[in-house]
Amino acid sequence: MIAPDAIFDERLHAAAQSVQTLLSDLLDTGILPDETARPERLMAAMRHGVLNGGKRMRPFLVLETARLFDGPAEAALRVAAALECIHCYSLVHDDLPAMDDDDLRRGQPTVHKAFDEATAILAGDALLTYAFDILADTATALPAEAKVALTLKLARASGLGGMAGGQMLDLQAETKTPDEAGIVTLQAMKTGALIRFACEAGPILAGASKEDTARLAEFGRKIGLAFQLADDLLDLTADSATLGKAAGKDAAKGKGTLPALHGIDWTRARLDRLVDEAETLLSPYGEKTDVLKAAARFVANRKN
Amino acid sequence: MIAPDAIFDERLHAAAQSVQTLLSDLLDTGILPDETARPERLMAAMRHGVLNGGKRMRPFLVLETARLFDGPAEAALRVAAALECIHCYSLVHDDLPAMDDDDLRRGQPTVHKAFDEATAILAGDALLTYAFDILADTATALPAEAKVALTLKLARASGLGGMAGGQMLDLQAETKTPDEAGIVTLQAMKTGALIRFACEAGPILAGASKEDTARLAEFGRKIGLAFQLADDLLDLTADSATLGKAAGKDAAKGKGTLPALHGIDWTRARLDRLVDEAETLLSPYGEKTDVLKAAARFVANRKN
């Protein structure tokens, strides 16, 4: 028998490959119905923003939670690609000079460095828009009701009350450090909402019950919390070489994080508890969820 | 009998009021399901971007084309509000320093002036996202199939192959003046696509036939062309006081326009022909379209 962690590695890698191939195909297919033209420079900037690697954890979670309920794999991959467009647009805009002002992302020039600021703003806008195009497209073979549910959930997870709102709170946190409740809300919005959506998307597109969908959403909420805690812990403990990006950025910016408030031991214990709780949520489904449980452990224990 | 132009004035005014009220309510209703919080500053910036007047021509066109096919008025108003969110997000982003760098819009400070650049980027992102939230929301009482069709059309009209792509071409036109075909494509994407969508949205949400939808889409294409031609003509002929914004900006930026290429007389004749063609497209529907015909004349003959 192959260990769940090894299967997880393999599936994560396969998910990354599949979503990369699909996104590359989608952003290279010429003019769609209702389109007049696809300006080359804008498409190139979108490709730069979306095809630049990454672990593709969110797409993986869509694919695996869909698989758990025997959802259609091809449609799941398209939903995963839509979600990745949202995640990547947020990175393109977050990197802008007016926001985090980053020149590099995963060792490559950020979109506004490789192109220019105006093009990066438009590329982000177009990626965000394209996510909803993919969901609604006739090529996404799902019932209309499922598409509407996914559209609504994705819009809520990424908008004013989700990711964009969380980014606003994060910017405000640079001038006024939030209290513990404020940090938790900020993180639930900024990074938690999309991870939670990833885990809900599978059961929704598979037509699973409300109870199953809610259970997976809660699983997503737990690993979203773990993801952010692990990130904050790494910022506190890892050196920049291991991290592949500047360490200690949160402290330098005066940003409050839970590890900074409560210390490293508290954080490690909290991460262990979150993984336990996430695994317990999946216990009704038995062995079929070994890979998702491995994903929870991976998220909590990652080293970069 | 009241003249169609007077009814048009009244309906345009009423549409503007209704969409303003709905958008103000929507962006003030506290936390929605699936939302964690709504950061006040971001919501205020979104309100600044979307409630700052304007003729609301696009919402009017949605409402009137829905009315023509006896579509549900309340759902039409919500679709109109979604479309206006897209239009207004594009204005917020276009005004940014990296884009057109405008300090004023309709006599008010632009969003990045009233708030800051990062907030303006996020407010645009959140308005764009919110458009799809409104379409998919259960409060929008339409069949799921209609919602999916509207989502797809709106995404296509505003993304890479629509408005965002047109804005990219427009930025590129500042360094390399496009030829006549290039100008036509640019304008069909930058301003035409959303106006066309406005006219298709009505028949789609009313469940009209494909033929009717295509006819109204073509009507929208014609008045989109007229809208842009009239805009370019005004830039060439009006003084800044009448226009309420700087005149002669296109020429100053070296942007090619059809009036600049062909002259004022050609442009006026072309506008007359577009209005004729738009009216002819509506002839099968008789008197019920008098207000839409008046809208076509208004768009072509506007003085600011």
Coordinates of C-alpha atoms in Angstrom, one line a residue:
Chain A
M1 CA 0.0 0.0 0.0
I2 CA 1.2 3.5 -0.9
A3 CA 1.3 6.0 2.0
P4 CA -1.4 8.7 1.9
D5 CA 1.3 11.4 2.0
A6 CA 2.9 9.9 -1.1
I7 CA -0.5 9.8 -2.9
F8 CA -1.1 13.4 -1.8
D9 CA 2.2 14.5 -3.3
E10 CA 1.4 12.8 -6.5
R11 CA -2.2 14.2 -6.7
L12 CA -1.1 17.7 -5.8
H13 CA 1.5 17.6 -8.6
A14 CA -1.0 16.1 -11.1
A15 CA -3.6 18.8 -10.1
A16 CA -1.0 21.5 -10.7
Q17 CA -0.1 20.1 -14.1
S18 CA -3.8 19.7 -15.2
V19 CA -4.8 23.2 -14.2
Q20 CA -1.7 24.7 -15.8
T21 CA -2.5 23.0 -19.1
L22 CA -6.1 24.0 -19.0
L23 CA -5.4 27.6 -18.2
S24 CA -2.7 27.8 -20.9
D25 CA -5.2 26.3 -23.4
L26 CA -8.0 28.7 -22.4
L27 CA -5.9 31.8 -22.7
D28 CA -4.7 30.8 -26.1
T29 CA -7.8 29.8 -28.0
G30 CA -8.4 32.9 -30.1
I31 CA -11.7 34.7 -30.1
L32 CA -14.7 33.3 -28.2
P33 CA -18.3 33.9 -29.2
D34 CA -19.3 37.4 -28.1
E35 CA -15.7 38.6 -28.3
T36 CA -14.3 41.1 -30.8
A37 CA -10.6 40.4 -30.3
R38 CA -8.2 39.3 -27.7
P39 CA -5.4 41.9 -27.4
E40 CA -2.1 40.0 -27.4
R41 CA -0.4 42.2 -24.8
L42 CA -3.3 41.8 -22.3
M43 CA -3.5 38.0 -22.9
A44 CA 0.3 37.7 -22.4
A45 CA 0.1 39.6 -19.1
M46 CA -2.8 37.4 -17.9
R47 CA -0.7 34.3 -18.8
H48 CA 2.2 35.7 -17.0
G49 CA 0.0 36.2 -13.9
V50 CA -1.7 32.9 -14.0
L51 CA 0.9 30.4 -15.4
N52 CA 3.7 31.3 -13.0
G53 CA 3.7 28.0 -11.0
G54 CA 2.6 27.9 -7.4
K55 CA 1.6 24.8 -5.5
R56 CA -2.0 25.1 -6.9
M57 CA -3.4 24.0 -3.5
R58 CA -6.8 25.5 -4.2
P59 CA -7.3 23.7 -7.5
F60 CA -6.2 20.5 -5.8
L61 CA -8.8 20.9 -3.1
V62 CA -11.6 21.5 -5.7
L63 CA -10.5 18.3 -7.5
E64 CA -10.3 16.2 -4.4
T65 CA -13.5 17.3 -2.8
A66 CA -15.3 16.7 -6.1
R67 CA -13.7 13.3 -6.4
L68 CA -15.0 12.4 -2.8
F69 CA -18.6 12.8 -4.0
D70 CA -18.0 11.3 -7.5
G71 CA -18.3 14.7 -9.2
P72 CA -17.4 15.0 -12.9
A73 CA -13.6 15.4 -13.1
E74 CA -13.6 17.6 -16.2
A75 CA -16.1 20.1 -14.8
A76 CA -14.2 20.1 -11.5
L77 CA -11.0 21.0 -13.3
R78 CA -12.7 24.0 -15.0
V79 CA -14.1 25.2 -11.6
A80 CA -10.6 24.7 -10.2
A81 CA -9.2 26.9 -13.1
A82 CA -11.8 29.6 -12.4
L83 CA -10.8 29.7 -8.7
E84 CA -7.1 29.9 -9.7
C85 CA -7.9 32.9 -11.9
I86 CA -9.3 34.6 -8.9
H87 CA -6.3 33.7 -6.7
C88 CA -3.9 34.8 -9.3
Y89 CA -5.7 38.1 -10.1
S90 CA -5.4 38.9 -6.4
L91 CA -1.7 38.3 -6.5
V92 CA -1.3 40.5 -9.5
H93 CA -3.1 43.4 -7.9
D94 CA -1.5 42.8 -4.4
D95 CA 1.9 43.1 -6.0
L96 CA 1.2 46.6 -7.5
P97 CA 3.2 49.6 -6.2
A98 CA 0.1 51.1 -4.5
M99 CA -0.4 47.8 -2.6
D100 CA 2.5 45.6 -1.5
D101 CA 4.9 46.9 -4.1
D102 CA 6.7 43.6 -4.9
D103 CA 9.1 43.2 -7.8
L104 CA 9.3 39.5 -7.7
R105 CA 6.9 36.6 -7.3
R106 CA 8.2 33.0 -7.3
G107 CA 11.5 34.3 -8.6
Q108 CA 9.9 36.0 -11.7
P109 CA 9.2 39.7 -12.2
T110 CA 5.7 40.6 -11.1
V111 CA 3.2 41.5 -13.9
H112 CA 3.7 45.2 -13.5
K113 CA 7.5 44.8 -13.7
A114 CA 7.3 42.5 -16.7
F115 CA 4.8 44.7 -18.4
D116 CA 3.7 48.0 -16.8
E117 CA 1.3 49.1 -14.1
A118 CA -1.7 49.8 -16.3
T119 CA -1.4 46.4 -18.0
A120 CA -1.1 44.7 -14.6
I121 CA -4.3 46.4 -13.4
L122 CA -6.1 45.3 -16.6
A123 CA -4.7 41.8 -16.5
G124 CA -6.0 41.4 -12.9
D125 CA -9.4 42.8 -13.9
A126 CA -9.5 40.5 -16.9
L127 CA -8.5 37.4 -14.9
L128 CA -11.1 38.2 -12.3
T129 CA -13.7 38.5 -15.0
Y130 CA -12.5 35.4 -16.7
A131 CA -13.2 33.3 -13.6
F132 CA -16.9 33.9 -14.0
D133 CA -16.7 33.3 -17.8
I134 CA -15.2 29.9 -17.2
L135 CA -17.9 29.0 -14.6
A136 CA -20.8 30.0 -16.9
D137 CA -19.3 28.7 -20.1
T138 CA -21.3 25.9 -21.8
A139 CA -18.0 23.9 -21.9
T140 CA -18.4 23.6 -18.1
A141 CA -20.8 20.7 -18.1
L142 CA -22.8 21.3 -15.0
P143 CA -26.5 21.9 -14.3
A144 CA -27.3 25.7 -14.4
E145 CA -28.3 25.6 -10.7
A146 CA -24.8 24.3 -9.8
K147 CA -23.2 27.0 -11.9
V148 CA -25.3 29.7 -10.2
A149 CA -24.4 28.4 -6.7
L150 CA -20.7 28.3 -7.6
T151 CA -20.9 31.8 -9.0
L152 CA -22.5 33.2 -5.9
K153 CA -20.2 31.4 -3.5
L154 CA -17.1 32.4 -5.5
A155 CA -18.2 36.1 -5.7
R156 CA -18.9 36.2 -2.0
A157 CA -15.6 34.5 -1.2
S158 CA -13.6 37.0 -3.3
G159 CA -15.5 40.3 -2.9
L160 CA -16.3 43.0 -0.3
G161 CA -17.1 40.4 2.4
G162 CA -14.3 38.0 1.4
M163 CA -10.8 38.3 -0.1
A164 CA -11.0 41.9 -1.3
G165 CA -12.4 43.0 2.0
G166 CA -9.6 41.1 3.8
Q167 CA -7.0 42.8 1.7
M168 CA -8.5 46.2 2.7
L169 CA -8.3 45.2 6.4
D170 CA -4.7 44.0 5.9
L171 CA -3.8 47.4 4.4
Q172 CA -5.5 49.1 7.4
A173 CA -3.6 46.8 9.8
E174 CA -0.3 48.5 8.7
T175 CA -1.3 51.7 10.4
K176 CA -3.4 50.3 13.2
T177 CA -2.6 46.8 14.6
P178 CA -5.9 44.9 15.0
D179 CA -6.7 43.0 18.2
E180 CA -6.9 39.2 18.2
A181 CA -10.5 39.1 17.0
G182 CA -9.6 41.6 14.2
I183 CA -6.7 39.4 13.1
V184 CA -8.9 36.3 13.0
T185 CA -11.5 38.2 10.8
L186 CA -8.9 39.6 8.5
Q187 CA -7.3 36.2 7.9
A188 CA -10.7 34.4 7.5
M189 CA -11.4 36.9 4.7
K190 CA -8.1 37.5 3.1
T191 CA -6.9 33.8 2.7
G192 CA -9.6 31.7 4.4
A193 CA -12.5 32.5 2.2
L194 CA -11.0 31.1 -1.0
I195 CA -9.7 28.0 0.6
R196 CA -13.1 27.4 2.1
F197 CA -14.7 27.9 -1.3
A198 CA -12.2 25.4 -2.8
C199 CA -13.5 22.7 -0.4
E200 CA -17.2 23.6 -0.9
A201 CA -16.9 23.7 -4.7
G202 CA -16.3 19.9 -4.9
P203 CA -19.5 18.9 -3.1
I204 CA -21.5 21.6 -4.9
L205 CA -20.4 20.6 -8.4
A206 CA -20.9 16.9 -7.5
G207 CA -24.5 17.6 -6.4
A208 CA -23.7 16.4 -2.8
S209 CA -26.2 17.1 0.1
K210 CA -26.3 20.3 2.0
E211 CA -25.0 18.5 5.0
D212 CA -21.9 17.1 3.1
T213 CA -21.3 20.6 1.6
A214 CA -21.5 22.2 5.0
R215 CA -19.1 19.6 6.4
L216 CA -16.6 20.1 3.7
A217 CA -16.9 23.9 4.0
E218 CA -16.0 23.6 7.7
F219 CA -13.1 21.4 6.7
G220 CA -12.0 24.2 4.4
R221 CA -12.4 26.7 7.1
K222 CA -10.1 24.7 9.4
I223 CA -7.4 24.2 6.9
G224 CA -7.7 27.9 5.9
L225 CA -6.9 28.8 9.5
A226 CA -4.1 26.3 9.5
F227 CA -2.7 27.7 6.2
Q228 CA -2.5 31.2 7.6
L229 CA -1.1 30.2 11.0
A230 CA 1.6 28.1 9.3
D231 CA 2.4 31.1 7.0
D232 CA 2.7 33.5 10.0
L233 CA 4.8 31.0 11.9
L234 CA 7.2 30.6 8.9
D235 CA 7.5 34.4 8.7
L236 CA 8.5 34.4 12.3
T237 CA 10.9 31.4 12.4
A238 CA 12.2 30.6 8.9
D239 CA 15.1 32.3 7.2
S240 CA 14.6 34.0 3.9
A241 CA 16.7 31.3 2.0
T242 CA 14.3 28.5 3.1
L243 CA 11.3 30.6 2.5
G244 CA 12.3 31.8 -1.0
K245 CA 11.0 35.2 0.0
A246 CA 11.8 37.8 2.6
A247 CA 11.2 36.5 6.1
G248 CA 10.2 38.7 9.1
K249 CA 8.0 40.9 6.8
D250 CA 5.0 40.9 9.1
A251 CA 7.0 42.1 12.1
A252 CA 8.8 44.7 10.0
K253 CA 5.4 46.1 8.9
G254 CA 4.1 46.0 12.5
K255 CA 1.4 43.5 11.4
G256 CA -0.3 41.6 14.2
T257 CA -0.3 37.8 13.8
L258 CA -1.4 35.1 16.2
P259 CA 2.1 33.6 16.5
A260 CA 3.4 37.0 17.4
L261 CA 0.8 37.4 20.0
H262 CA 0.9 33.9 21.5
G263 CA 4.3 32.5 20.7
I264 CA 5.6 29.5 18.8
D265 CA 4.6 26.7 21.1
W266 CA 1.0 27.9 21.3
T267 CA 0.9 28.1 17.5
R268 CA 2.3 24.6 17.0
A269 CA -0.3 23.2 19.5
R270 CA -3.0 25.2 17.7
L271 CA -2.0 23.8 14.3
D272 CA -2.0 20.2 15.7
R273 CA -5.5 20.8 17.0
L274 CA -6.7 22.2 13.7
V275 CA -5.4 19.2 11.8
D276 CA -7.1 16.9 14.3
E277 CA -10.4 18.7 13.9
A278 CA -10.1 18.8 10.2
E279 CA -9.4 15.0 10.1
T280 CA -12.4 14.4 12.4
L281 CA -14.7 16.3 10.1
L282 CA -13.8 13.8 7.3
S283 CA -14.1 10.7 9.5
P284 CA -17.6 9.8 8.2
Y285 CA -16.2 9.3 4.7
G286 CA -13.5 6.7 5.7
E287 CA -10.4 5.9 3.7
K288 CA -11.5 7.9 0.7
T289 CA -10.4 11.0 2.5
D290 CA -6.9 9.9 3.3
V291 CA -5.5 12.3 0.7
L292 CA -7.5 15.2 2.0
K293 CA -6.3 14.5 5.5
A294 CA -2.7 14.4 4.2
A295 CA -3.4 17.8 2.6
A296 CA -4.5 19.2 6.0
R297 CA -1.2 17.9 7.5
F298 CA 0.8 19.3 4.7
V299 CA -0.8 22.8 5.0
A300 CA -0.1 22.9 8.7
N301 CA 3.5 21.6 8.5
R302 CA 4.8 23.2 5.4
K303 CA 8.3 24.6 5.4
N304 CA 7.9 27.2 2.7
Chain B
M1 CA -50.4 62.1 -26.4
I2 CA -47.0 62.6 -24.8
A3 CA -44.1 62.8 -27.3
P4 CA -41.7 59.8 -27.2
D5 CA -38.8 62.1 -26.4
A6 CA -40.6 63.3 -23.2
I7 CA -41.4 59.8 -22.1
F8 CA -37.8 58.9 -22.8
D9 CA -36.6 61.7 -20.5
E10 CA -38.9 60.6 -17.8
R11 CA -38.0 56.9 -18.1
L12 CA -34.3 57.7 -18.2
H13 CA -34.6 59.8 -15.0
A14 CA -36.7 57.1 -13.3
A15 CA -34.2 54.4 -14.3
A16 CA -31.4 56.4 -12.8
Q17 CA -33.3 56.9 -9.6
S18 CA -34.3 53.2 -9.2
V19 CA -30.8 51.9 -9.9
Q20 CA -29.3 54.5 -7.5
T21 CA -31.7 53.5 -4.7
L22 CA -31.1 49.7 -5.3
L23 CA -27.3 50.1 -5.4
S24 CA -27.3 52.3 -2.3
D25 CA -29.5 49.6 -0.5
L26 CA -27.3 46.7 -1.6
L27 CA -24.1 48.3 -0.5
D28 CA -25.5 49.1 2.9
T29 CA -27.2 45.9 4.0
G30 CA -24.7 44.5 6.5
I31 CA -23.2 41.1 6.2
L32 CA -24.6 38.7 3.6
P33 CA -24.5 34.9 4.0
D34 CA -21.0 33.5 3.3
E35 CA -19.5 36.9 4.3
T36 CA -17.4 37.5 7.4
A37 CA -17.5 41.3 7.5
R38 CA -17.8 44.3 5.2
P39 CA -15.0 46.7 5.8
E40 CA -16.5 50.2 6.1
R41 CA -13.7 51.9 4.2
L42 CA -14.0 49.6 1.2
M43 CA -17.7 49.8 1.2
A44 CA -17.5 53.6 1.3
A45 CA -15.1 53.6 -1.6
M46 CA -17.4 51.3 -3.6
R47 CA -20.3 53.6 -2.9
H48 CA -18.3 56.6 -3.9
G49 CA -17.5 54.9 -7.2
V50 CA -21.0 53.7 -8.0
L51 CA -23.4 56.2 -6.5
N52 CA -21.8 59.3 -8.1
G53 CA -24.6 60.1 -10.6
G54 CA -24.2 59.6 -14.3
K55 CA -27.0 59.3 -16.9
R56 CA -27.4 55.5 -16.1
M57 CA -28.0 54.9 -19.8
R58 CA -27.0 51.2 -19.6
P59 CA -29.4 50.4 -16.7
F60 CA -32.1 52.3 -18.7
L61 CA -31.5 50.1 -21.7
V62 CA -31.7 46.9 -19.6
L63 CA -35.0 48.0 -18.1
E64 CA -36.5 49.1 -21.4
T65 CA -35.5 46.0 -23.4
A66 CA -36.8 43.9 -20.6
R67 CA -40.1 45.8 -20.6
L68 CA -40.4 45.3 -24.4
F69 CA -40.7 41.5 -23.8
D70 CA -42.7 41.8 -20.6
G71 CA -39.7 40.7 -18.5
P72 CA -40.0 40.9 -14.7
A73 CA -39.2 44.5 -13.7
E74 CA -37.6 43.8 -10.4
A75 CA -35.2 41.2 -11.8
A76 CA -34.4 43.6 -14.6
L77 CA -33.5 46.3 -12.1
R78 CA -31.1 43.9 -10.4
V79 CA -29.4 43.0 -13.7
A80 CA -29.2 46.7 -14.5
A81 CA -27.5 47.3 -11.2
A82 CA -25.0 44.5 -11.9
L83 CA -24.2 46.0 -15.2
E84 CA -23.7 49.5 -13.6
C85 CA -21.3 47.9 -11.1
I86 CA -19.2 46.8 -14.0
H87 CA -19.4 50.2 -15.8
C88 CA -18.5 52.0 -12.6
Y89 CA -15.6 49.7 -11.6
S90 CA -14.1 50.4 -15.1
L91 CA -14.3 54.1 -14.4
V92 CA -12.6 53.7 -11.0
H93 CA -9.8 51.8 -12.5
D94 CA -9.5 54.0 -15.6
D95 CA -9.1 57.1 -13.5
L96 CA -6.1 55.6 -11.6
P97 CA -2.7 57.4 -11.9
A98 CA -1.3 54.4 -13.9
M99 CA -4.2 54.7 -16.4
D100 CA -5.9 58.0 -17.3
D101 CA -4.8 59.8 -14.1
D102 CA -7.9 61.8 -13.6
D103 CA -8.6 63.7 -10.4
L104 CA -12.2 64.5 -11.0
R105 CA -15.2 62.6 -12.3
R106 CA -18.6 64.3 -12.6
G107 CA -17.2 67.2 -10.6
Q108 CA -16.3 64.9 -7.6
P109 CA -12.9 63.7 -6.6
T110 CA -12.1 60.3 -8.2
V111 CA -12.0 57.3 -5.8
H112 CA -8.2 57.3 -5.5
K113 CA -8.3 61.0 -4.7
A114 CA -11.1 60.7 -2.2
F115 CA -9.5 57.6 -0.6
D116 CA -6.2 56.4 -1.9
E117 CA -4.8 54.3 -4.8
A118 CA -4.8 50.9 -3.0
T119 CA -8.4 51.4 -1.9
A120 CA -9.5 52.5 -5.4
I121 CA -7.9 49.3 -6.9
L122 CA -9.7 47.2 -4.3
A123 CA -13.0 49.1 -4.7
G124 CA -12.9 48.5 -8.4
D125 CA -12.1 44.8 -7.9
A126 CA -15.0 44.5 -5.3
L127 CA -17.5 46.2 -7.6
L128 CA -16.5 44.0 -10.5
T129 CA -17.0 40.9 -8.3
Y130 CA -20.2 42.3 -6.8
A131 CA -21.8 42.4 -10.3
F132 CA -21.6 38.6 -10.5
D133 CA -22.8 38.3 -6.9
I134 CA -26.0 40.3 -7.8
L135 CA -26.7 38.2 -10.9
A136 CA -26.4 34.9 -9.0
D137 CA -28.1 36.1 -5.8
T138 CA -31.3 34.2 -5.0
A139 CA -33.0 37.7 -4.7
T140 CA -32.6 38.0 -8.5
A141 CA -35.8 36.0 -9.3
L142 CA -34.8 34.5 -12.7
P143 CA -34.4 30.9 -13.9
A144 CA -30.9 29.5 -13.3
E145 CA -30.5 29.2 -17.1
A146 CA -31.1 32.9 -17.6
K147 CA -28.6 33.8 -14.8
V148 CA -26.0 31.6 -16.4
A149 CA -26.6 33.2 -19.8
L150 CA -26.4 36.7 -18.3
T151 CA -23.2 35.8 -16.4
L152 CA -21.5 34.5 -19.5
K153 CA -22.5 37.5 -21.7
L154 CA -21.6 40.0 -19.0
A155 CA -18.2 38.3 -18.5
R156 CA -17.5 38.3 -22.2
A157 CA -18.6 41.9 -22.6
S158 CA -16.3 43.1 -19.9
G159 CA -13.2 40.9 -20.0
L160 CA -10.2 40.2 -22.3
G161 CA -12.3 40.2 -25.5
G162 CA -14.6 43.0 -24.4
M163 CA -14.2 46.2 -22.3
A164 CA -10.9 45.3 -20.5
G165 CA -9.4 44.3 -23.8
G166 CA -10.6 47.6 -25.4
Q167 CA -9.0 49.6 -22.6
M168 CA -5.7 47.8 -23.3
L169 CA -6.0 48.7 -27.0
D170 CA -6.9 52.3 -26.0
L171 CA -3.7 52.5 -23.9
Q172 CA -1.7 51.1 -26.8
A173 CA -3.3 53.6 -29.2
E174 CA -1.5 56.4 -27.2
T175 CA 1.8 55.2 -28.5
K176 CA 0.8 53.8 -31.9
T177 CA -2.3 55.3 -33.6
P178 CA -4.4 52.5 -34.9
D179 CA -5.8 52.4 -38.5
E180 CA -9.6 52.8 -39.1
A181 CA -10.3 49.0 -38.6
G182 CA -8.2 49.2 -35.4
I183 CA -10.2 52.2 -34.1
V184 CA -13.5 50.4 -34.9
T185 CA -12.4 47.3 -33.0
L186 CA -11.1 49.2 -30.0
Q187 CA -14.4 51.1 -29.7
A188 CA -16.6 48.1 -30.2
M189 CA -14.7 46.5 -27.3
K190 CA -14.1 49.5 -24.9
T191 CA -17.6 51.0 -25.0
G192 CA -19.7 49.0 -27.4
A193 CA -19.6 45.7 -25.7
L194 CA -21.4 46.8 -22.5
I195 CA -24.0 48.8 -24.4
R196 CA -24.7 45.8 -26.5
F197 CA -25.0 43.7 -23.4
A198 CA -27.5 46.2 -21.9
C199 CA -29.8 45.7 -24.9
E200 CA -29.4 41.9 -24.9
A201 CA -29.9 41.5 -21.2
G202 CA -33.6 42.6 -21.4
P203 CA -34.7 39.9 -23.9
I204 CA -32.5 37.3 -22.2
L205 CA -34.0 37.9 -18.7
A206 CA -37.5 38.1 -20.2
G207 CA -37.0 34.7 -21.9
A208 CA -37.4 36.1 -25.4
S209 CA -36.6 34.1 -28.5
K210 CA -33.1 33.8 -29.9
E211 CA -34.2 35.9 -32.9
D212 CA -35.5 38.7 -30.7
T213 CA -32.4 38.6 -28.6
A214 CA -30.1 38.8 -31.6
R215 CA -32.2 41.7 -33.0
L216 CA -31.9 43.7 -29.8
A217 CA -28.1 42.8 -29.6
E218 CA -27.8 44.3 -33.1
F219 CA -29.7 47.4 -32.0
G220 CA -27.3 47.7 -29.0
R221 CA -24.3 47.4 -31.4
K222 CA -25.7 50.3 -33.5
I223 CA -26.3 52.6 -30.6
G224 CA -23.0 51.6 -29.1
L225 CA -21.3 52.8 -32.3
A226 CA -23.4 56.0 -32.2
F227 CA -22.6 56.6 -28.6
Q228 CA -18.8 56.5 -29.3
L229 CA -19.0 58.5 -32.5
A230 CA -21.0 61.2 -30.7
D231 CA -18.5 61.2 -27.9
D232 CA -15.6 61.6 -30.3
L233 CA -17.5 64.4 -32.2
L234 CA -18.1 66.3 -29.0
D235 CA -14.4 66.0 -28.1
L236 CA -13.7 67.6 -31.4
T237 CA -16.3 70.3 -31.5
A238 CA -17.6 71.2 -28.0
D239 CA -15.9 73.5 -25.6
S240 CA -14.9 72.2 -22.2
A241 CA -17.6 74.3 -20.4
T242 CA -20.4 72.6 -22.4
L243 CA -18.8 69.2 -22.0
G244 CA -18.2 69.5 -18.3
K245 CA -14.8 67.9 -18.8
A246 CA -11.7 68.7 -20.8
A247 CA -12.4 68.9 -24.6
G248 CA -9.8 68.0 -27.2
K249 CA -8.3 65.3 -25.1
D250 CA -8.2 62.8 -27.9
A251 CA -6.4 65.0 -30.3
A252 CA -4.0 66.1 -27.5
K253 CA -3.2 62.4 -26.8
G254 CA -2.8 61.7 -30.5
K255 CA -5.6 59.2 -30.3
G256 CA -7.2 58.3 -33.7
T257 CA -11.0 58.8 -33.9
L258 CA -13.3 58.4 -36.9
P259 CA -14.4 62.1 -36.7
A260 CA -10.7 63.1 -36.8
L261 CA -10.2 60.8 -39.8
H262 CA -13.3 61.7 -41.8
G263 CA -14.4 65.1 -40.6
I264 CA -17.5 66.5 -38.9
D265 CA -20.0 66.2 -41.9
W266 CA -19.2 62.6 -42.5
T267 CA -19.6 61.9 -38.8
R268 CA -23.0 63.6 -38.6
A269 CA -24.2 61.7 -41.7
R270 CA -22.9 58.4 -40.2
L271 CA -24.8 59.1 -36.9
D272 CA -28.0 59.8 -38.8
R273 CA -27.6 56.5 -40.7
L274 CA -26.9 54.6 -37.5
V275 CA -30.1 56.0 -35.9
D276 CA -32.1 55.0 -39.0
E277 CA -30.7 51.5 -38.9
A278 CA -31.3 51.2 -35.1
E279 CA -35.0 52.3 -35.6
T280 CA -35.5 49.9 -38.5
L281 CA -34.3 47.0 -36.3
L282 CA -37.1 47.8 -33.9
S283 CA -39.8 48.3 -36.5
P284 CA -41.3 44.8 -36.0
Y285 CA -42.3 45.7 -32.5
G286 CA -44.3 48.8 -33.3
E287 CA -45.1 51.7 -31.0
K288 CA -43.9 49.8 -27.9
T289 CA -40.3 50.7 -29.0
D290 CA -40.9 54.5 -29.3
V291 CA -38.9 55.1 -26.1
L292 CA -36.0 52.9 -27.3
K293 CA -36.0 54.8 -30.6
A294 CA -35.9 58.1 -28.7
A295 CA -32.9 56.7 -26.8
A296 CA -31.1 56.0 -30.0
R297 CA -31.7 59.6 -31.1
F298 CA -30.6 60.9 -27.8
V299 CA -27.4 58.9 -27.8
A300 CA -26.5 60.2 -31.3
N301 CA -27.4 63.8 -30.7
R302 CA -26.2 64.4 -27.1
K303 CA -24.5 67.6 -26.4
N304 CA -22.5 66.5 -23.3

